[in-house]
Coordinates of C-alpha atoms in Angstrom, one line a residue:
X1 CA 68.1 -6.9 88.0
X2 CA 68.2 -9.8 90.3
X3 CA 66.9 -13.0 88.8
X4 CA 64.3 -15.2 90.7
X5 CA 66.8 -18.1 91.0
X6 CA 69.4 -15.9 92.6
X7 CA 66.9 -14.4 95.0
X8 CA 65.8 -17.9 96.0
X9 CA 69.4 -19.1 96.5
X10 CA 70.2 -16.1 98.6
X11 CA 67.1 -16.5 100.7
X12 CA 67.9 -20.2 101.2
X13 CA 71.5 -19.5 102.2
X14 CA 70.4 -16.8 104.7
X15 CA 67.7 -19.1 106.1
X16 CA 70.1 -22.0 106.5
X17 CA 72.7 -19.8 108.2
X18 CA 70.1 -18.3 110.6
X19 CA 68.6 -21.6 111.6
X20 CA 72.1 -23.2 111.7
X21 CA 73.1 -20.5 114.2
X22 CA 70.7 -22.0 116.7
X23 CA 71.6 -25.7 115.9
X24 CA 74.0 -26.8 113.2
X25 CA 72.0 -30.0 112.5
X26 CA 68.8 -28.1 111.7
X27 CA 70.7 -25.9 109.3
X28 CA 72.2 -28.9 107.6
X29 CA 68.8 -30.5 107.3
X30 CA 67.3 -27.5 105.7
X31 CA 70.2 -27.1 103.3
X32 CA 69.9 -30.8 102.3
X33 CA 66.1 -30.4 101.8
X34 CA 66.6 -27.4 99.5
X35 CA 69.2 -29.3 97.5
X36 CA 66.9 -32.4 97.1
X37 CA 63.8 -30.4 96.3
X38 CA 65.5 -27.7 94.2
X39 CA 68.1 -29.7 92.3
X40 CA 67.9 -33.5 92.5
X41 CA 64.1 -34.0 91.9
X42 CA 63.9 -31.6 88.9
X43 CA 67.1 -33.2 87.4
X44 CA 65.5 -36.6 87.7
X45 CA 62.2 -35.4 86.2
X46 CA 64.1 -33.9 83.3
X47 CA 65.9 -37.1 82.6
X48 CA 62.7 -39.2 82.4
X49 CA 61.2 -37.0 79.7

C-alpha cells in the first residue's frame, strides 16, 4: 500500500522535474513552494500550539 504522503511526495518530485526540464528556475520555484507549504508552515503551526 502506498501512503498518501508518499504519493504526494512522488507527484511533487515528478512535477518539479517535468517543469524544471523546461526551465530550471521554475522547477526550483515549485520545489521551494512545496517545501514551504508542506513542511515549514505546518512545523511552525505545530510549535505554536
